[in-house]
Short mmCIF file of C-alpha atoms and ligand atoms in Angstrom, two decimals:
data_model
loop_
_atom_site.label_atom_id
_atom_site.label_comp_id
_atom_site.label_asym_id
_atom_site.label_seq_id
_atom_site.Cartn_x
_atom_site.Cartn_y
_atom_site.Cartn_z
CA MET A 605 126.56 84.19 51.53
CA THR A 606 124.07 85.72 53.91
CA VAL A 607 124.94 88.77 55.88
CA ALA A 608 124.15 88.37 59.55
CA THR A 609 122.09 91.20 60.86
CA ALA A 610 122.89 92.47 64.30
CA PRO A 611 120.12 91.63 66.76
CA VAL A 612 118.05 94.63 67.69
CA ALA A 613 119.32 95.80 71.06
CA PRO A 614 116.62 96.15 73.69
CA PRO A 615 116.27 99.59 75.23
CA GLU A 616 119.05 100.27 77.73
CA ALA A 617 116.84 100.23 80.83
CA ALA A 618 115.14 96.95 79.87
CA ARG A 619 118.43 95.29 79.02
CA GLN A 620 119.91 96.34 82.33
CA ALA A 621 116.87 95.22 84.29
CA GLY A 622 117.04 91.83 82.57
CA ASP A 623 120.64 91.44 83.65
CA GLU A 624 120.17 92.73 87.14
CA ILE A 625 120.65 90.37 90.01
CA LEU A 626 117.93 92.21 91.97
CA PHE A 627 115.45 90.78 89.49
CA GLN A 628 116.71 87.22 89.56
CA PRO A 629 114.60 84.66 91.43
CA ILE A 630 115.82 83.17 94.68
CA LYS A 631 114.73 80.36 96.98
CA LEU A 632 113.78 81.46 100.48
CA GLY A 633 113.10 78.45 102.68
CA ARG A 634 110.25 76.63 101.02
CA TYR A 635 109.30 79.54 98.78
CA ASN A 636 110.51 80.59 95.35
CA LEU A 637 110.74 84.36 95.22
CA ARG A 638 110.37 86.16 91.90
CA HIS A 639 113.01 88.78 92.68
CA ARG A 640 115.09 90.13 95.57
CA ILE A 641 113.11 93.19 96.70
CA VAL A 642 111.40 92.71 100.07
CA MET A 643 109.08 95.03 101.98
CA ALA A 644 110.71 95.72 105.37
CA PRO A 645 108.61 95.60 108.55
CA LEU A 646 106.98 99.01 109.16
CA THR A 647 104.97 99.98 112.20
CA ARG A 648 102.07 102.19 111.11
CA SER A 649 99.94 102.29 114.29
CA ARG A 650 96.62 101.93 112.55
CA ALA A 651 95.04 98.96 114.32
CA ARG A 652 91.37 99.26 115.35
CA GLN A 653 90.61 100.27 118.93
CA PRO A 654 89.91 98.89 121.39
CA GLY A 655 91.79 95.64 121.02
CA ASN A 656 94.64 96.49 118.57
CA VAL A 657 92.85 94.63 115.78
CA PRO A 658 93.98 94.68 112.11
CA THR A 659 91.32 95.95 109.72
CA ALA A 660 90.38 95.92 106.05
CA LEU A 661 92.21 99.25 105.73
CA ASN A 662 95.41 97.46 106.76
CA ALA A 663 94.55 94.67 104.29
CA CYS A 664 94.28 97.26 101.52
CA TYR A 665 97.68 98.76 102.36
CA TYR A 666 99.44 95.41 102.34
CA ALA A 667 97.65 94.14 99.22
CA GLN A 668 98.78 97.26 97.33
CA ARG A 669 102.36 96.19 98.09
CA ALA A 670 101.95 92.52 97.09
CA SER A 671 104.48 92.84 94.26
CA ALA A 672 107.22 92.64 96.90
CA ALA A 673 109.09 89.34 96.73
CA LEU A 674 108.06 89.02 100.37
CA ILE A 675 106.17 91.34 102.72
CA ILE A 676 107.28 91.36 106.35
CA SER A 677 104.42 92.71 108.43
CA GLU A 678 104.73 95.56 110.88
CA ALA A 679 105.99 94.43 114.30
CA THR A 680 103.10 92.68 116.07
CA GLN A 681 103.00 92.15 119.83
CA VAL A 682 102.77 88.55 121.01
CA SER A 683 101.06 89.60 124.25
CA MET A 684 99.62 92.65 125.99
CA GLN A 685 102.89 92.84 127.92
CA GLY A 686 104.74 92.94 124.60
CA GLN A 687 103.13 96.21 123.46
CA GLY A 688 105.17 99.42 123.47
CA TYR A 689 103.39 101.89 121.21
CA ALA A 690 99.81 103.03 120.83
CA TRP A 691 97.62 101.36 118.20
CA THR A 692 100.02 98.62 117.13
CA PRO A 693 98.40 95.30 116.21
CA GLY A 694 98.69 92.14 118.29
CA ILE A 695 98.54 88.42 117.56
CA HIS A 696 97.24 87.20 120.91
CA SER A 697 93.44 87.52 120.67
CA ARG A 698 90.76 85.89 118.52
CA GLU A 699 89.73 89.25 117.04
CA GLN A 700 93.32 89.95 116.04
CA ILE A 701 93.62 86.57 114.29
CA GLU A 702 90.42 87.33 112.40
CA GLY A 703 91.66 90.82 111.53
CA TRP A 704 94.94 89.46 110.23
CA ARG A 705 93.01 86.95 108.08
CA LEU A 706 91.66 89.91 106.09
CA VAL A 707 95.25 90.98 105.49
CA THR A 708 96.69 87.60 104.50
CA GLN A 709 93.71 86.87 102.25
CA ALA A 710 94.04 90.21 100.45
CA VAL A 711 97.80 89.77 99.99
CA HIS A 712 97.36 86.23 98.68
CA ASP A 713 94.58 87.32 96.32
CA ALA A 714 97.01 89.91 94.95
CA GLY A 715 99.66 87.22 94.42
CA GLY A 716 101.89 88.14 97.38
CA LEU A 717 103.65 86.38 100.22
CA ILE A 718 103.55 87.69 103.79
CA PHE A 719 105.40 86.85 107.03
CA LEU A 720 104.34 88.20 110.43
CA GLN A 721 106.98 89.92 112.59
CA LEU A 722 106.68 88.60 116.18
CA TRP A 723 107.40 91.34 118.73
CA HIS A 724 107.86 91.91 122.42
CA VAL A 725 109.15 95.39 123.26
CA GLY A 726 110.51 94.68 126.76
CA ARG A 727 111.46 97.98 128.41
CA ILE A 728 110.41 100.15 125.44
CA SER A 729 106.92 100.56 126.84
CA HIS A 730 105.02 102.32 129.61
CA PRO A 731 102.53 101.33 132.34
CA LEU A 732 99.83 103.12 130.31
CA LEU A 733 100.25 100.45 127.62
CA GLN A 734 100.66 97.50 129.99
CA PRO A 735 97.95 95.20 131.40
CA ASP A 736 96.73 96.61 134.72
CA ASN A 737 99.22 99.46 134.33
CA MET A 738 102.05 97.23 135.50
CA LEU A 739 105.69 98.11 134.87
CA PRO A 740 107.20 97.00 131.56
CA VAL A 741 109.58 94.04 131.87
CA ALA A 742 113.23 93.78 130.83
CA PRO A 743 116.33 91.68 131.47
CA SER A 744 117.54 94.30 133.97
CA ALA A 745 115.99 97.36 135.64
CA ILE A 746 117.65 99.93 133.37
CA LYS A 747 115.56 102.85 132.22
CA PRO A 748 115.93 104.01 128.63
CA SER A 749 116.03 107.77 128.18
CA GLY A 750 113.39 109.19 125.93
CA GLU A 751 109.64 108.85 125.73
CA ALA A 752 106.95 106.28 125.01
CA PHE A 753 104.17 106.83 122.45
CA VAL A 754 100.91 106.30 124.35
CA THR A 755 97.34 107.57 124.36
CA ASP A 756 96.04 109.93 127.02
CA GLU A 757 92.75 109.64 128.92
CA ASN A 758 90.89 111.04 125.88
CA GLY A 759 92.46 108.51 123.54
CA GLU A 760 94.68 111.18 121.99
CA PRO A 761 98.33 110.43 121.17
CA ALA A 762 100.85 111.57 123.78
CA MET A 763 104.52 111.16 124.64
CA VAL A 764 105.49 110.29 128.22
CA PRO A 765 108.93 109.57 129.70
CA PHE A 766 109.93 105.93 129.98
CA GLU A 767 109.96 104.38 133.46
CA THR A 768 112.43 101.98 135.02
CA PRO A 769 111.35 98.49 133.94
CA ARG A 770 111.02 95.49 136.24
CA ALA A 771 113.76 92.87 135.83
CA LEU A 772 112.23 89.53 134.86
CA GLN A 773 112.44 86.69 137.38
CA ILE A 774 114.00 83.52 136.05
CA GLU A 775 110.76 81.66 136.84
CA GLU A 776 109.00 83.83 134.26
CA MET A 777 111.22 82.92 131.35
CA PRO A 778 109.28 79.84 130.16
CA TYR A 779 106.14 81.98 130.07
CA LEU A 780 107.86 84.57 127.92
CA VAL A 781 108.87 81.87 125.46
CA ARG A 782 105.29 80.64 125.43
CA GLN A 783 104.06 84.09 124.43
CA TYR A 784 106.01 83.55 121.22
CA THR A 785 104.72 79.98 120.83
CA ARG A 786 101.17 81.27 120.99
CA GLY A 787 101.98 84.15 118.64
CA ALA A 788 103.50 81.72 116.14
CA ARG A 789 100.47 79.43 116.28
CA ASN A 790 98.09 82.34 115.96
CA ALA A 791 100.02 83.64 112.96
CA MET A 792 99.50 80.28 111.32
CA SER A 793 95.74 80.38 112.06
CA ALA A 794 95.66 83.86 110.56
CA GLY A 795 96.98 82.55 107.23
CA PHE A 796 100.52 83.95 107.18
CA ASP A 797 103.20 82.26 105.07
CA GLY A 798 105.80 82.39 107.83
CA VAL A 799 107.11 84.47 110.71
CA GLU A 800 110.06 86.71 111.45
CA VAL A 801 111.36 86.82 115.03
CA HIS A 802 112.09 90.45 115.89
CA GLY A 803 115.48 90.28 117.54
CA ALA A 804 116.47 93.81 116.50
CA ASN A 805 116.16 97.50 117.34
CA GLY A 806 116.49 97.37 121.12
CA TYR A 807 113.36 95.36 121.92
CA LEU A 808 113.15 92.47 124.37
CA LEU A 809 115.27 89.83 122.61
CA ASP A 810 117.91 92.41 121.70
CA GLN A 811 117.86 93.74 125.30
CA PHE A 812 118.80 90.25 126.47
CA LEU A 813 121.39 89.77 123.74
CA GLU A 814 123.42 92.96 124.11
CA SER A 815 125.49 93.55 127.22
CA GLY A 816 124.52 97.22 127.69
CA THR A 817 120.96 96.27 128.71
CA ASN A 818 121.65 92.88 130.31
CA ARG A 819 123.25 92.88 133.78
CA ARG A 820 121.88 89.52 134.83
CA SER A 821 123.97 86.95 136.65
CA ASP A 822 121.70 83.95 136.00
CA ALA A 823 121.47 81.63 132.99
CA TYR A 824 120.18 84.53 130.84
CA GLY A 825 123.04 86.99 131.47
CA GLY A 826 126.78 87.35 131.54
CA THR A 827 128.35 85.21 128.82
CA VAL A 828 127.26 85.57 125.22
CA GLU A 829 125.84 82.03 125.39
CA ASN A 830 123.59 83.13 128.24
CA ARG A 831 122.61 86.45 126.69
CA ALA A 832 121.62 84.67 123.46
CA ARG A 833 119.63 82.00 125.34
CA LEU A 834 116.21 83.68 125.18
CA LEU A 835 116.52 84.51 121.47
CA LEU A 836 117.47 80.93 120.66
CA GLU A 837 114.71 79.48 122.84
CA VAL A 838 112.24 81.69 121.02
CA VAL A 839 113.62 80.65 117.63
CA GLU A 840 113.29 77.00 118.63
CA THR A 841 109.69 77.25 119.76
CA VAL A 842 108.72 79.21 116.67
CA ARG A 843 110.59 76.71 114.50
CA ASP A 844 108.67 73.89 116.17
CA VAL A 845 105.42 75.53 115.11
CA TRP A 846 106.36 76.58 111.58
CA GLY A 847 109.29 74.43 110.49
CA SER A 848 112.65 76.13 110.05
CA ASP A 849 112.06 76.91 106.36
CA ARG A 850 109.29 79.40 107.18
CA VAL A 851 111.09 81.29 109.94
CA GLY A 852 113.37 84.33 109.66
CA VAL A 853 115.18 86.32 112.35
CA ARG A 854 115.96 90.05 112.38
CA LEU A 855 119.00 91.48 114.17
CA SER A 856 120.55 94.96 114.30
CA PRO A 857 124.28 94.70 115.05
CA LEU A 858 126.04 97.97 115.95
CA SER A 859 122.75 99.86 116.11
CA THR A 860 122.34 102.38 118.92
CA PHE A 861 118.59 102.83 118.37
CA ASN A 862 116.66 102.59 121.66
CA GLU A 863 119.93 103.19 123.49
CA MET A 864 121.52 99.87 122.69
CA SER A 865 125.18 99.01 123.17
CA ASP A 866 127.35 95.96 123.50
CA ASP A 867 130.87 95.56 124.92
CA ASN A 868 131.92 93.29 122.08
CA PRO A 869 129.47 93.33 119.17
CA GLU A 870 131.70 91.18 116.96
CA GLU A 871 131.73 88.42 119.56
CA THR A 872 128.00 88.75 120.32
CA PHE A 873 126.68 88.88 116.79
CA GLY A 874 129.28 86.49 115.40
CA TYR A 875 128.19 83.92 117.98
CA VAL A 876 124.48 84.42 117.31
CA ALA A 877 124.93 84.25 113.54
CA GLY A 878 126.80 80.97 113.93
CA ARG A 879 124.14 79.50 116.19
CA LEU A 880 121.29 80.64 113.94
CA SER A 881 123.06 79.06 111.00
CA GLU A 882 122.56 75.64 112.62
CA TYR A 883 118.77 75.99 112.42
CA ARG A 884 118.70 76.27 108.61
CA LEU A 885 116.15 79.05 108.76
CA ALA A 886 114.50 80.67 105.76
CA TYR A 887 116.71 83.74 106.24
CA LEU A 888 118.62 86.03 108.54
CA HIS A 889 117.67 89.70 108.24
CA LEU A 890 120.03 92.48 109.33
CA VAL A 891 119.31 96.13 109.78
CA ASN A 892 122.25 97.42 107.77
CA PRO A 893 124.98 98.54 110.20
CA ALA A 894 126.12 100.99 107.53
CA ILE A 895 122.71 102.69 107.27
CA ALA A 896 123.85 106.10 108.54
CA ALA A 897 126.66 106.41 105.98
CA MET A 898 124.44 105.10 103.18
CA GLU A 899 121.82 107.72 103.99
CA LYS A 900 124.44 110.46 103.88
CA GLY A 901 125.78 109.04 100.63
CA THR A 902 129.21 108.55 102.18
CA ALA A 903 131.33 105.40 102.20
CA PRO A 904 130.20 102.84 104.79
CA GLU A 905 132.27 102.68 107.99
CA PRO A 906 134.87 99.88 107.78
CA ARG A 907 133.58 98.37 111.03
CA ALA A 908 130.07 98.10 109.60
CA ILE A 909 131.36 96.30 106.52
CA ARG A 910 133.49 94.00 108.65
CA MET A 911 130.40 93.15 110.71
CA ILE A 912 128.44 92.21 107.59
CA ASP A 913 131.38 90.12 106.34
CA LEU A 914 131.64 88.41 109.74
CA ILE A 915 127.95 87.53 109.75
CA ARG A 916 128.14 86.39 106.15
CA GLU A 917 130.97 84.08 107.13
CA LYS A 918 129.23 82.66 110.22
CA TYR A 919 125.72 82.44 108.79
CA ARG A 920 125.49 79.94 105.96
CA GLY A 921 122.11 80.80 104.53
CA VAL A 922 120.05 83.49 102.86
CA LEU A 923 120.96 86.94 104.18
CA MET A 924 118.65 89.94 103.86
CA LEU A 925 119.81 93.51 104.49
CA ALA A 926 117.64 96.58 105.10
CA GLY A 927 118.50 100.20 105.59
CA GLY A 928 119.44 103.10 103.41
CA PHE A 929 119.35 101.33 100.05
CA ASP A 930 118.39 102.73 96.69
CA HIS A 931 118.29 100.95 93.36
CA ASP A 932 122.00 101.19 92.64
CA THR A 933 123.32 100.33 96.10
CA ALA A 934 120.90 97.41 96.38
CA GLU A 935 122.02 96.02 93.03
CA ALA A 936 125.70 96.59 93.81
CA TRP A 937 125.55 94.98 97.27
CA VAL A 938 123.73 91.88 96.05
CA ARG A 939 126.09 91.61 93.09
CA GLN A 940 129.09 91.87 95.42
CA GLY A 941 127.64 89.06 97.53
CA LYS A 942 127.12 91.12 100.69
CA ALA A 943 123.46 90.10 100.74
CA ASP A 944 120.99 87.90 98.85
CA LEU A 945 117.92 90.09 99.33
CA ILE A 946 117.34 93.76 100.08
CA ALA A 947 114.42 94.96 102.18
CA PHE A 948 113.14 98.49 101.62
CA GLY A 949 111.29 100.37 104.35
CA ARG A 950 110.48 104.00 103.66
CA LYS A 951 110.61 103.58 99.89
CA PHE A 952 108.03 100.77 100.03
CA LEU A 953 105.88 102.80 102.40
CA ALA A 954 105.66 105.55 99.79
CA ASN A 955 105.71 103.43 96.63
CA PRO A 956 103.19 100.60 96.51
CA ASP A 957 104.67 99.41 93.20
CA LEU A 958 108.31 99.76 94.25
CA PRO A 959 109.76 96.71 92.40
CA GLU A 960 108.30 97.88 89.08
CA ARG A 961 109.58 101.41 89.62
CA LEU A 962 113.05 100.14 90.46
CA ARG A 963 113.02 97.85 87.45
CA ARG A 964 112.12 100.77 85.19
CA ARG A 965 114.31 103.20 87.13
CA ASP A 966 111.34 105.52 87.40
CA PRO A 967 111.26 108.31 89.97
CA LEU A 968 109.93 107.46 93.41
CA ASN A 969 107.30 109.18 95.57
CA ALA A 970 108.80 110.80 98.67
CA ASP A 971 107.60 109.43 102.00
CA ASP A 972 105.76 111.72 104.42
CA PRO A 973 106.97 111.16 108.01
CA SER A 974 104.00 113.10 109.43
CA THR A 975 101.68 110.21 108.44
CA TYR A 976 103.93 107.31 109.49
CA TYR A 977 102.06 106.55 112.71
CA GLY A 978 98.34 106.75 113.43
CA GLY A 979 95.57 108.27 111.35
CA GLY A 980 93.69 106.59 108.54
CA ALA A 981 93.90 106.30 104.78
CA LYS A 982 95.92 109.48 104.24
CA GLY A 983 99.60 108.75 103.85
CA TYR A 984 98.74 105.06 104.02
CA ILE A 985 96.83 103.77 101.02
CA ASP A 986 96.89 106.90 98.84
CA TYR A 987 100.49 106.95 97.58
CA PRO A 988 100.13 106.84 93.78
CA THR A 989 101.58 104.18 91.52
CA LEU A 990 103.58 104.93 88.38
CA LYS A 991 102.24 107.69 86.16
CA GLY A 992 100.32 109.16 89.06
CA GLU A 993 97.61 106.50 89.11
CA GLN A 994 95.88 105.75 92.36
CA PRO A 995 96.86 102.25 93.44
CA ALA A 996 94.52 99.33 92.82
CA PRO A 997 91.26 100.16 94.56
CA CYS A 998 90.52 98.20 97.67
CA VAL A 999 87.42 99.90 98.87
CA ASP A 1000 85.67 98.00 101.59
CA GLU A 1001 82.65 99.14 103.56
CA ARG A 1002 84.19 97.81 106.73
CA TRP A 1003 86.78 100.57 106.94
CA ARG A 1004 84.71 103.49 105.75
C1 FMN B 863 107.73 104.20 109.98
C2 FMN B 863 108.70 103.09 110.29
C3 FMN B 863 108.29 102.01 111.02
C4 FMN B 863 109.17 100.94 111.28
N1 FMN B 863 108.71 99.84 111.95
C5 FMN B 863 109.50 98.76 112.10
C6 FMN B 863 108.99 97.56 112.66
O1 FMN B 863 107.80 97.45 112.99
N2 FMN B 863 109.85 96.52 112.80
C7 FMN B 863 111.17 96.59 112.44
O2 FMN B 863 111.91 95.62 112.61
N3 FMN B 863 111.66 97.72 111.88
C8 FMN B 863 110.86 98.78 111.69
N4 FMN B 863 111.35 99.90 111.05
C9 FMN B 863 112.70 99.86 110.44
C10 FMN B 863 112.57 99.44 108.96
O3 FMN B 863 112.17 98.09 108.85
C11 FMN B 863 113.90 99.62 108.21
O4 FMN B 863 114.91 98.84 108.83
C12 FMN B 863 114.32 101.08 108.18
O5 FMN B 863 113.26 101.90 107.74
C13 FMN B 863 115.53 101.28 107.28
O6 FMN B 863 115.22 100.92 105.95
P1 FMN B 863 114.93 102.04 104.81
O7 FMN B 863 116.16 102.91 104.76
O8 FMN B 863 114.73 101.24 103.54
O9 FMN B 863 113.72 102.79 105.23
C14 FMN B 863 110.51 101.00 110.82
C15 FMN B 863 110.93 102.12 110.09
C16 FMN B 863 110.05 103.16 109.81
C17 FMN B 863 110.52 104.32 108.98
#
């Protein structure tokens, strides 16, 4: 009789990582993702001036992070009117398409997948950023409090108070939709793998959607069907360009960022989630309504959890959540079925090799908020990988 020997147990961390749902593959539209850790969209305000053109420096930054299951690019304005912050990249000029090609090529060479986030800021802008110094546009003429990030006459960064935006005329709406059509086409020419419609964080599409910023009495205001009209028209035109399996949408229910509010968020976001479900998109992406509690390490607010459950019920497809996650909460939430994918923002910003670090449960670099926006390589491409190594070199004469 032979005595069975016990199999040698793998080290605890490796065994756990092997079992973890975060590291299980998943299908996202037409793509097969290797794991569930996504790089969230992050504005870094480092586009070349003049012209808001992506550069080889930007390509380096994204390529360093190509081990993400999917990279979602920083928010990218679909038109000059859609810009709301200094030095953000666009996707409306030939130079910008060429600049973005450097980025998509570098990410693909590094084995990654990248979607472009299509953006129009609406009222979160300033005449100094608008073509011919015109007023920013919005569903209704309601001024946000706070300040816009602009450049002064010397090209230096400055903060200036927001102004009251101009309410869009109904005749202009088809032209707004076409800004997204062009952006979607340009993103395809630039070599992206798909696009995410930015319907979150108090920008134009969210301003239409939520009742606090939409006082219109025409076909784009009032009922939830009307308030959701622009978002859905944009999703349809973008879907027509890309096919539904390469389009995602980002929403931020219950968020008050950029002074957003809604009289009945459950009705508004429940309706939108149900409508978006019909399009069979690649994914729906939510800014986690429980982010504040998660950051404090306290239990999520019951209303936030109910909102996620409601959207999960109405939206029958891949759901991505971003906001306040660490390794353990990400794993727990995906395991509990609250989400299928987790996007990381600040942790990916500071850790180019984030999936590997999470897999090994290694310590993470801390992010430096002073280098979030503007500047060059510092705080951008110099965050070290595991064991203090500099990330893969991506030196290119063009950005020296
Ligand atoms: C520097 C910075 C820039 C951001 N830029 C964008 C953006 O361009 N588009 C967007 O939808 N969200 C943006 N966000 C929000 C992030 O995508 C994410 O939802 C947020 O950081 C919460 O996730 P985290 O806790 O993992 O950082 C930004 C956040 C930060 C910190």
